[in-house]
Amino acid sequence: AQSVTQLDSQVPVFEEAPVELRCNYSSSVSVYLFWYVQYPNQGLQLLLKYLSGSTLVKGINGFEAEFNKSQTSFHLRKPSVHISDTAEYFCASIKAAGNKLTFGGGTRVLVKP
Amino acid sequence: DAGVIQSPRHEVTEMGQEVTLRCKPISGHNSLFWYRQTMMRGLELLIYFNNNVPIDDSGMPEDRFSAKMPNASFSTLKIQPSEPRDSAVYFCASSSRGWDEAFFGQGTRLTVV
């Protein structure tokens, strides 16, 4: 079975500080990995995705993530956060050529001035 | 494109009433998903359509829930009769390829009193 674990439910961080959101996945087959962001009262928006190729993936708004197969991780990072990055972030996986996106429980990021 | 359009944005109904949520996917997308988001259970996939055909409805919680996709530009999720525990935000998402990026609507916040 496929599962996604986000290790932190909440991450408070000061403006202009770096942030890392942790995500681990489990699957017996190859998976594609995604990070989505949800701003208050909004739907989910794709930040970045890993399908194949380079393990370092760059996304929108200065975010990047690194796929680590040996650690089964796909952690999200941003070197300097803004107040506007306050949101909930979801890691998700799907089996290669599958059709069911499995989401982690989400990590709430609160950026403080 | 206007993106995935959901209606209504908010719905308040009394227990026992029928509720119908509507979704217009992005034109040209052939995969459509209905998700439910609650604090307790996070994001849950309810049902997935491909080319208007339901492929996986294993996430539909009970027979009170039903979903249809009569054509490529419209889908409905119906709850009859509604119960207070159905209160949640319901998201519709569409994708051009079932295993790739899903585009989410802004959701319908359902409150059953």
PDB file of C-alpha atoms in Angstrom:
ATOM      1  CA  ALA A   1       0.000   0.000   0.000  1.00  0.00           C
ATOM      2  CA  GLN A   2       1.033   3.545  -0.655  1.00  0.00           C
ATOM      3  CA  SER A   3       1.345   6.105   2.146  1.00  0.00           C
ATOM      4  CA  VAL A   4       2.753   9.567   2.714  1.00  0.00           C
ATOM      5  CA  THR A   5       3.889  10.863   6.095  1.00  0.00           C
ATOM      6  CA  GLN A   6       4.504  14.487   6.887  1.00  0.00           C
ATOM      7  CA  LEU A   7       6.452  14.519  10.093  1.00  0.00           C
ATOM      8  CA  ASP A   8       5.524  18.006  11.285  1.00  0.00           C
ATOM      9  CA  SER A   9       1.930  19.151  11.647  1.00  0.00           C
ATOM     10  CA  GLN A  10       2.947  22.753  12.321  1.00  0.00           C
ATOM     11  CA  VAL A  11       6.100  24.739  11.625  1.00  0.00           C
ATOM     12  CA  PRO A  12       6.440  28.269  12.975  1.00  0.00           C
ATOM     13  CA  VAL A  13       9.225  30.258  11.314  1.00  0.00           C
ATOM     14  CA  PHE A  14      10.401  33.859  11.299  1.00  0.00           C
ATOM     15  CA  GLU A  15      10.293  35.923   8.144  1.00  0.00           C
ATOM     16  CA  GLU A  16      13.455  35.623   6.026  1.00  0.00           C
ATOM     17  CA  ALA A  17      14.506  32.451   7.847  1.00  0.00           C
ATOM     18  CA  PRO A  18      14.865  29.133   6.000  1.00  0.00           C
ATOM     19  CA  VAL A  19      12.252  26.420   6.284  1.00  0.00           C
ATOM     20  CA  GLU A  20      12.249  22.672   5.633  1.00  0.00           C
ATOM     21  CA  LEU A  21       9.103  20.564   5.530  1.00  0.00           C
ATOM     22  CA  ARG A  22       9.663  16.859   5.823  1.00  0.00           C
ATOM     23  CA  CYS A  23       7.906  14.194   3.789  1.00  0.00           C
ATOM     24  CA  ASN A  24       8.459  10.454   3.683  1.00  0.00           C
ATOM     25  CA  TYR A  25       6.677   8.061   1.383  1.00  0.00           C
ATOM     26  CA  SER A  26       6.305   4.334   1.265  1.00  0.00           C
ATOM     27  CA  SER A  27       5.603   2.293  -1.804  1.00  0.00           C
ATOM     28  CA  SER A  28       6.764  -0.999  -3.227  1.00  0.00           C
ATOM     29  CA  VAL A  29       6.809   0.459  -6.742  1.00  0.00           C
ATOM     30  CA  SER A  30       8.074   3.625  -8.381  1.00  0.00           C
ATOM     31  CA  VAL A  31       6.137   6.732  -7.496  1.00  0.00           C
ATOM     32  CA  TYR A  32       5.773  10.287  -8.631  1.00  0.00           C
ATOM     33  CA  LEU A  33       5.919  12.906  -5.887  1.00  0.00           C
ATOM     34  CA  PHE A  34       4.276  16.287  -5.507  1.00  0.00           C
ATOM     35  CA  TRP A  35       4.099  19.227  -3.140  1.00  0.00           C
ATOM     36  CA  TYR A  36       0.916  21.288  -3.066  1.00  0.00           C
ATOM     37  CA  VAL A  37       0.192  24.505  -1.173  1.00  0.00           C
ATOM     38  CA  GLN A  38      -3.188  25.542   0.194  1.00  0.00           C
ATOM     39  CA  TYR A  39      -3.702  29.179   1.156  1.00  0.00           C
ATOM     40  CA  PRO A  40      -6.577  29.977   3.545  1.00  0.00           C
ATOM     41  CA  ASN A  41      -9.985  29.324   2.005  1.00  0.00           C
ATOM     42  CA  GLN A  42      -8.434  28.260  -1.287  1.00  0.00           C
ATOM     43  CA  GLY A  43      -7.980  25.064  -3.229  1.00  0.00           C
ATOM     44  CA  LEU A  44      -4.653  23.295  -3.584  1.00  0.00           C
ATOM     45  CA  GLN A  45      -2.030  24.609  -5.976  1.00  0.00           C
ATOM     46  CA  LEU A  46       0.948  22.670  -7.276  1.00  0.00           C
ATOM     47  CA  LEU A  47       4.347  23.889  -6.033  1.00  0.00           C
ATOM     48  CA  LEU A  48       6.535  21.294  -7.716  1.00  0.00           C
ATOM     49  CA  LYS A  49       6.693  17.685  -8.800  1.00  0.00           C
ATOM     50  CA  TYR A  50       9.191  14.893  -9.272  1.00  0.00           C
ATOM     51  CA  LEU A  51       8.531  12.451 -12.087  1.00  0.00           C
ATOM     52  CA  SER A  52      12.061  11.423 -13.093  1.00  0.00           C
ATOM     53  CA  GLY A  53      15.495  12.848 -13.826  1.00  0.00           C
ATOM     54  CA  SER A  54      17.320  15.263 -11.553  1.00  0.00           C
ATOM     55  CA  THR A  55      16.590  14.599  -7.896  1.00  0.00           C
ATOM     56  CA  LEU A  56      16.596  18.323  -7.083  1.00  0.00           C
ATOM     57  CA  VAL A  57      13.360  19.860  -8.240  1.00  0.00           C
ATOM     58  CA  LYS A  58      12.709  23.587  -8.341  1.00  0.00           C
ATOM     59  CA  GLY A  59       9.188  24.918  -8.073  1.00  0.00           C
ATOM     60  CA  ILE A  60       7.307  28.163  -7.891  1.00  0.00           C
ATOM     61  CA  ASN A  61       7.793  30.887  -5.274  1.00  0.00           C
ATOM     62  CA  GLY A  62      11.405  29.897  -4.566  1.00  0.00           C
ATOM     63  CA  PHE A  63      10.620  26.426  -3.243  1.00  0.00           C
ATOM     64  CA  GLU A  64      12.665  23.348  -4.048  1.00  0.00           C
ATOM     65  CA  ALA A  65      12.574  19.699  -3.022  1.00  0.00           C
ATOM     66  CA  GLU A  66      14.998  16.831  -3.153  1.00  0.00           C
ATOM     67  CA  PHE A  67      14.016  13.280  -3.985  1.00  0.00           C
ATOM     68  CA  ASN A  68      16.023  10.779  -1.969  1.00  0.00           C
ATOM     69  CA  LYS A  69      15.233   7.225  -2.957  1.00  0.00           C
ATOM     70  CA  SER A  70      17.375   5.567  -0.295  1.00  0.00           C
ATOM     71  CA  GLN A  71      15.714   7.622   2.442  1.00  0.00           C
ATOM     72  CA  THR A  72      12.296   7.477   0.732  1.00  0.00           C
ATOM     73  CA  SER A  73      12.009  11.194   1.340  1.00  0.00           C
ATOM     74  CA  PHE A  74      10.962  14.273  -0.585  1.00  0.00           C
ATOM     75  CA  HIS A  75      11.617  17.217   1.727  1.00  0.00           C
ATOM     76  CA  LEU A  76      10.578  20.728   0.723  1.00  0.00           C
ATOM     77  CA  ARG A  77      12.819  23.713   1.365  1.00  0.00           C
ATOM     78  CA  LYS A  78      12.891  27.465   0.961  1.00  0.00           C
ATOM     79  CA  PRO A  79      15.988  29.477   1.919  1.00  0.00           C
ATOM     80  CA  SER A  80      14.086  32.615   2.966  1.00  0.00           C
ATOM     81  CA  VAL A  81      10.369  32.718   3.694  1.00  0.00           C
ATOM     82  CA  HIS A  82       7.933  35.601   3.379  1.00  0.00           C
ATOM     83  CA  ILE A  83       4.793  36.360   5.325  1.00  0.00           C
ATOM     84  CA  SER A  84       2.858  35.351   2.220  1.00  0.00           C
ATOM     85  CA  ASP A  85       4.188  31.779   2.545  1.00  0.00           C
ATOM     86  CA  THR A  86       1.876  31.238   5.508  1.00  0.00           C
ATOM     87  CA  ALA A  87      -0.237  28.316   4.308  1.00  0.00           C
ATOM     88  CA  GLU A  88      -0.697  24.576   4.592  1.00  0.00           C
ATOM     89  CA  TYR A  89       1.595  22.371   2.557  1.00  0.00           C
ATOM     90  CA  PHE A  90       0.759  18.873   1.370  1.00  0.00           C
ATOM     91  CA  CYS A  91       3.080  16.185   0.111  1.00  0.00           C
ATOM     92  CA  ALA A  92       1.496  13.640  -2.223  1.00  0.00           C
ATOM     93  CA  SER A  93       2.480  10.557  -4.157  1.00  0.00           C
ATOM     94  CA  ILE A  94       1.051   8.518  -6.975  1.00  0.00           C
ATOM     95  CA  LYS A  95       2.220   5.223  -8.410  1.00  0.00           C
ATOM     96  CA  ALA A  96       3.920   5.585 -11.778  1.00  0.00           C
ATOM     97  CA  ALA A  97       1.135   5.168 -14.354  1.00  0.00           C
ATOM     98  CA  GLY A  98      -1.349   4.964 -11.496  1.00  0.00           C
ATOM     99  CA  ASN A  99      -4.333   7.185 -10.891  1.00  0.00           C
ATOM    100  CA  LYS A 100      -4.761   7.622  -7.160  1.00  0.00           C
ATOM    101  CA  LEU A 101      -3.021  10.585  -5.552  1.00  0.00           C
ATOM    102  CA  THR A 102      -2.289   9.902  -1.877  1.00  0.00           C
ATOM    103  CA  PHE A 103      -1.833  12.946   0.355  1.00  0.00           C
ATOM    104  CA  GLY A 104       0.060  13.373   3.591  1.00  0.00           C
ATOM    105  CA  GLY A 105      -1.620  14.962   6.569  1.00  0.00           C
ATOM    106  CA  GLY A 106      -0.346  18.439   5.774  1.00  0.00           C
ATOM    107  CA  THR A 107       2.055  20.858   7.495  1.00  0.00           C
ATOM    108  CA  ARG A 108       0.868  24.286   8.577  1.00  0.00           C
ATOM    109  CA  VAL A 109       3.533  26.938   8.130  1.00  0.00           C
ATOM    110  CA  LEU A 110       3.114  30.138  10.102  1.00  0.00           C
ATOM    111  CA  VAL A 111       5.566  32.857   9.136  1.00  0.00           C
ATOM    112  CA  LYS A 112       6.069  35.421  11.879  1.00  0.00           C
ATOM    113  CA  PRO A 113       7.386  38.944  11.323  1.00  0.00           C
TER     114      PRO A 113
ATOM    115  CA  ASP B   1      -8.894  28.956 -18.913  1.00  0.00           C
ATOM    116  CA  ALA B   2     -10.880  29.821 -15.788  1.00  0.00           C
ATOM    117  CA  GLY B   3      -9.678  26.744 -13.966  1.00  0.00           C
ATOM    118  CA  VAL B   4     -11.828  24.192 -12.194  1.00  0.00           C
ATOM    119  CA  ILE B   5     -15.109  25.782 -11.199  1.00  0.00           C
ATOM    120  CA  GLN B   6     -17.111  24.538  -8.256  1.00  0.00           C
ATOM    121  CA  SER B   7     -20.509  25.644  -7.046  1.00  0.00           C
ATOM    122  CA  PRO B   8     -21.749  26.601  -4.614  1.00  0.00           C
ATOM    123  CA  ARG B   9     -18.796  27.911  -2.581  1.00  0.00           C
ATOM    124  CA  HIS B  10     -20.734  27.547   0.638  1.00  0.00           C
ATOM    125  CA  GLU B  11     -23.736  25.412   1.476  1.00  0.00           C
ATOM    126  CA  VAL B  12     -25.604  25.217   4.751  1.00  0.00           C
ATOM    127  CA  THR B  13     -28.346  22.632   4.961  1.00  0.00           C
ATOM    128  CA  GLU B  14     -30.413  20.809   7.512  1.00  0.00           C
ATOM    129  CA  MET B  15     -29.840  17.193   8.377  1.00  0.00           C
ATOM    130  CA  GLY B  16     -31.844  14.910   6.127  1.00  0.00           C
ATOM    131  CA  GLN B  17     -31.850  17.239   3.150  1.00  0.00           C
ATOM    132  CA  GLU B  18     -30.368  16.405  -0.237  1.00  0.00           C
ATOM    133  CA  VAL B  19     -27.203  18.282  -1.215  1.00  0.00           C
ATOM    134  CA  THR B  20     -25.752  18.538  -4.724  1.00  0.00           C
ATOM    135  CA  LEU B  21     -22.270  19.862  -5.360  1.00  0.00           C
ATOM    136  CA  ARG B  22     -21.239  20.801  -8.881  1.00  0.00           C
ATOM    137  CA  CYS B  23     -17.966  20.860 -10.765  1.00  0.00           C
ATOM    138  CA  LYS B  24     -16.823  22.046 -14.166  1.00  0.00           C
ATOM    139  CA  PRO B  25     -13.349  20.689 -14.968  1.00  0.00           C
ATOM    140  CA  ILE B  26     -10.763  22.384 -17.130  1.00  0.00           C
ATOM    141  CA  SER B  27     -11.581  21.965 -20.803  1.00  0.00           C
ATOM    142  CA  GLY B  28      -9.611  19.111 -22.342  1.00  0.00           C
ATOM    143  CA  HIS B  29      -8.896  17.349 -19.066  1.00  0.00           C
ATOM    144  CA  ASN B  30     -10.068  13.752 -19.091  1.00  0.00           C
ATOM    145  CA  SER B  31      -9.582  12.882 -15.410  1.00  0.00           C
ATOM    146  CA  LEU B  32     -11.772  14.235 -12.642  1.00  0.00           C
ATOM    147  CA  PHE B  33     -11.479  13.697  -8.899  1.00  0.00           C
ATOM    148  CA  TRP B  34     -13.689  14.476  -5.912  1.00  0.00           C
ATOM    149  CA  TYR B  35     -11.927  14.950  -2.555  1.00  0.00           C
ATOM    150  CA  ARG B  36     -13.196  15.653   0.933  1.00  0.00           C
ATOM    151  CA  GLN B  37     -11.132  17.615   3.474  1.00  0.00           C
ATOM    152  CA  THR B  38     -11.760  17.537   7.215  1.00  0.00           C
ATOM    153  CA  MET B  39      -9.602  18.344  10.215  1.00  0.00           C
ATOM    154  CA  MET B  40      -9.821  14.790  11.475  1.00  0.00           C
ATOM    155  CA  ARG B  41      -9.186  12.860   8.272  1.00  0.00           C
ATOM    156  CA  GLY B  42      -7.301  15.333   6.065  1.00  0.00           C
ATOM    157  CA  LEU B  43      -7.738  14.989   2.310  1.00  0.00           C
ATOM    158  CA  GLU B  44      -9.589  11.886   1.176  1.00  0.00           C
ATOM    159  CA  LEU B  45     -10.193  10.823  -2.405  1.00  0.00           C
ATOM    160  CA  LEU B  46     -13.872   9.986  -2.798  1.00  0.00           C
ATOM    161  CA  ILE B  47     -14.114   9.049  -6.470  1.00  0.00           C
ATOM    162  CA  TYR B  48     -12.135   9.268  -9.687  1.00  0.00           C
ATOM    163  CA  PHE B  49     -13.487   9.503 -13.250  1.00  0.00           C
ATOM    164  CA  ASN B  50     -11.552   8.940 -16.443  1.00  0.00           C
ATOM    165  CA  ASN B  51     -13.229   9.918 -19.723  1.00  0.00           C
ATOM    166  CA  ASN B  52     -16.511  10.376 -17.821  1.00  0.00           C
ATOM    167  CA  VAL B  53     -16.430   6.815 -16.475  1.00  0.00           C
ATOM    168  CA  PRO B  54     -16.090   6.152 -12.733  1.00  0.00           C
ATOM    169  CA  ILE B  55     -12.853   4.210 -12.284  1.00  0.00           C
ATOM    170  CA  ASP B  56     -12.440   4.079  -8.524  1.00  0.00           C
ATOM    171  CA  ASP B  57     -15.205   4.886  -6.040  1.00  0.00           C
ATOM    172  CA  SER B  58     -13.727   3.002  -3.118  1.00  0.00           C
ATOM    173  CA  GLY B  59     -13.460   6.224  -1.149  1.00  0.00           C
ATOM    174  CA  MET B  60     -17.163   7.004  -1.248  1.00  0.00           C
ATOM    175  CA  PRO B  61     -18.113   6.660   2.411  1.00  0.00           C
ATOM    176  CA  GLU B  62     -21.653   5.339   2.149  1.00  0.00           C
ATOM    177  CA  ASP B  63     -24.548   4.735  -0.182  1.00  0.00           C
ATOM    178  CA  ARG B  64     -25.790   8.175   0.733  1.00  0.00           C
ATOM    179  CA  PHE B  65     -23.043   9.529  -1.510  1.00  0.00           C
ATOM    180  CA  SER B  66     -23.269   9.342  -5.301  1.00  0.00           C
ATOM    181  CA  ALA B  67     -21.358  11.006  -8.129  1.00  0.00           C
ATOM    182  CA  LYS B  68     -22.067  11.398 -11.799  1.00  0.00           C
ATOM    183  CA  MET B  69     -20.269  12.757 -14.829  1.00  0.00           C
ATOM    184  CA  PRO B  70     -22.802  12.980 -17.645  1.00  0.00           C
ATOM    185  CA  ASN B  71     -20.334  14.686 -19.979  1.00  0.00           C
ATOM    186  CA  ALA B  72     -16.750  15.902 -20.121  1.00  0.00           C
ATOM    187  CA  SER B  73     -17.578  19.354 -18.772  1.00  0.00           C
ATOM    188  CA  PHE B  74     -19.741  18.611 -15.760  1.00  0.00           C
ATOM    189  CA  SER B  75     -19.826  16.449 -12.662  1.00  0.00           C
ATOM    190  CA  THR B  76     -21.998  16.302  -9.558  1.00  0.00           C
ATOM    191  CA  LEU B  77     -21.557  14.875  -6.086  1.00  0.00           C
ATOM    192  CA  LYS B  78     -24.815  14.216  -4.289  1.00  0.00           C
ATOM    193  CA  ILE B  79     -25.435  13.424  -0.644  1.00  0.00           C
ATOM    194  CA  GLN B  80     -28.880  12.151   0.281  1.00  0.00           C
ATOM    195  CA  PRO B  81     -29.830  12.307   3.067  1.00  0.00           C
ATOM    196  CA  SER B  82     -27.164  14.585   4.514  1.00  0.00           C
ATOM    197  CA  GLU B  83     -25.867  14.198   8.078  1.00  0.00           C
ATOM    198  CA  PRO B  84     -23.865  16.553  10.339  1.00  0.00           C
ATOM    199  CA  ARG B  85     -20.761  14.351   9.971  1.00  0.00           C
ATOM    200  CA  ASP B  86     -20.765  15.131   6.254  1.00  0.00           C
ATOM    201  CA  SER B  87     -19.724  18.697   7.077  1.00  0.00           C
ATOM    202  CA  ALA B  88     -16.424  19.292   5.288  1.00  0.00           C
ATOM    203  CA  VAL B  89     -14.837  21.076   2.370  1.00  0.00           C
ATOM    204  CA  TYR B  90     -15.357  19.169  -0.867  1.00  0.00           C
ATOM    205  CA  PHE B  91     -12.851  19.702  -3.653  1.00  0.00           C
ATOM    206  CA  CYS B  92     -13.097  18.815  -7.288  1.00  0.00           C
ATOM    207  CA  ALA B  93      -9.881  18.464  -9.299  1.00  0.00           C
ATOM    208  CA  SER B  94      -9.105  17.664 -12.910  1.00  0.00           C
ATOM    209  CA  SER B  95      -6.047  16.463 -14.766  1.00  0.00           C
ATOM    210  CA  SER B  96      -5.020  15.965 -18.366  1.00  0.00           C
ATOM    211  CA  ARG B  97      -3.323  12.743 -17.344  1.00  0.00           C
ATOM    212  CA  GLY B  98      -4.518  10.805 -14.310  1.00  0.00           C
ATOM    213  CA  TRP B  99      -1.050  10.391 -12.881  1.00  0.00           C
ATOM    214  CA  ASP B 100       0.128  13.980 -13.342  1.00  0.00           C
ATOM    215  CA  GLU B 101      -0.629  17.354 -11.807  1.00  0.00           C
ATOM    216  CA  ALA B 102      -4.174  17.817 -10.589  1.00  0.00           C
ATOM    217  CA  PHE B 103      -5.776  21.253 -10.772  1.00  0.00           C
ATOM    218  CA  PHE B 104      -8.101  21.959  -7.868  1.00  0.00           C
ATOM    219  CA  GLY B 105     -11.213  24.069  -7.621  1.00  0.00           C
ATOM    220  CA  GLN B 106     -11.712  26.413  -4.694  1.00  0.00           C
ATOM    221  CA  GLY B 107     -13.923  23.929  -2.918  1.00  0.00           C
ATOM    222  CA  THR B 108     -17.425  23.851  -1.494  1.00  0.00           C
ATOM    223  CA  ARG B 109     -17.703  24.279   2.257  1.00  0.00           C
ATOM    224  CA  LEU B 110     -20.645  22.164   3.364  1.00  0.00           C
ATOM    225  CA  THR B 111     -22.226  22.589   6.771  1.00  0.00           C
ATOM    226  CA  VAL B 112     -24.995  20.216   7.802  1.00  0.00           C
ATOM    227  CA  VAL B 113     -26.874  21.346  10.896  1.00  0.00           C
TER     228      VAL B 113
END
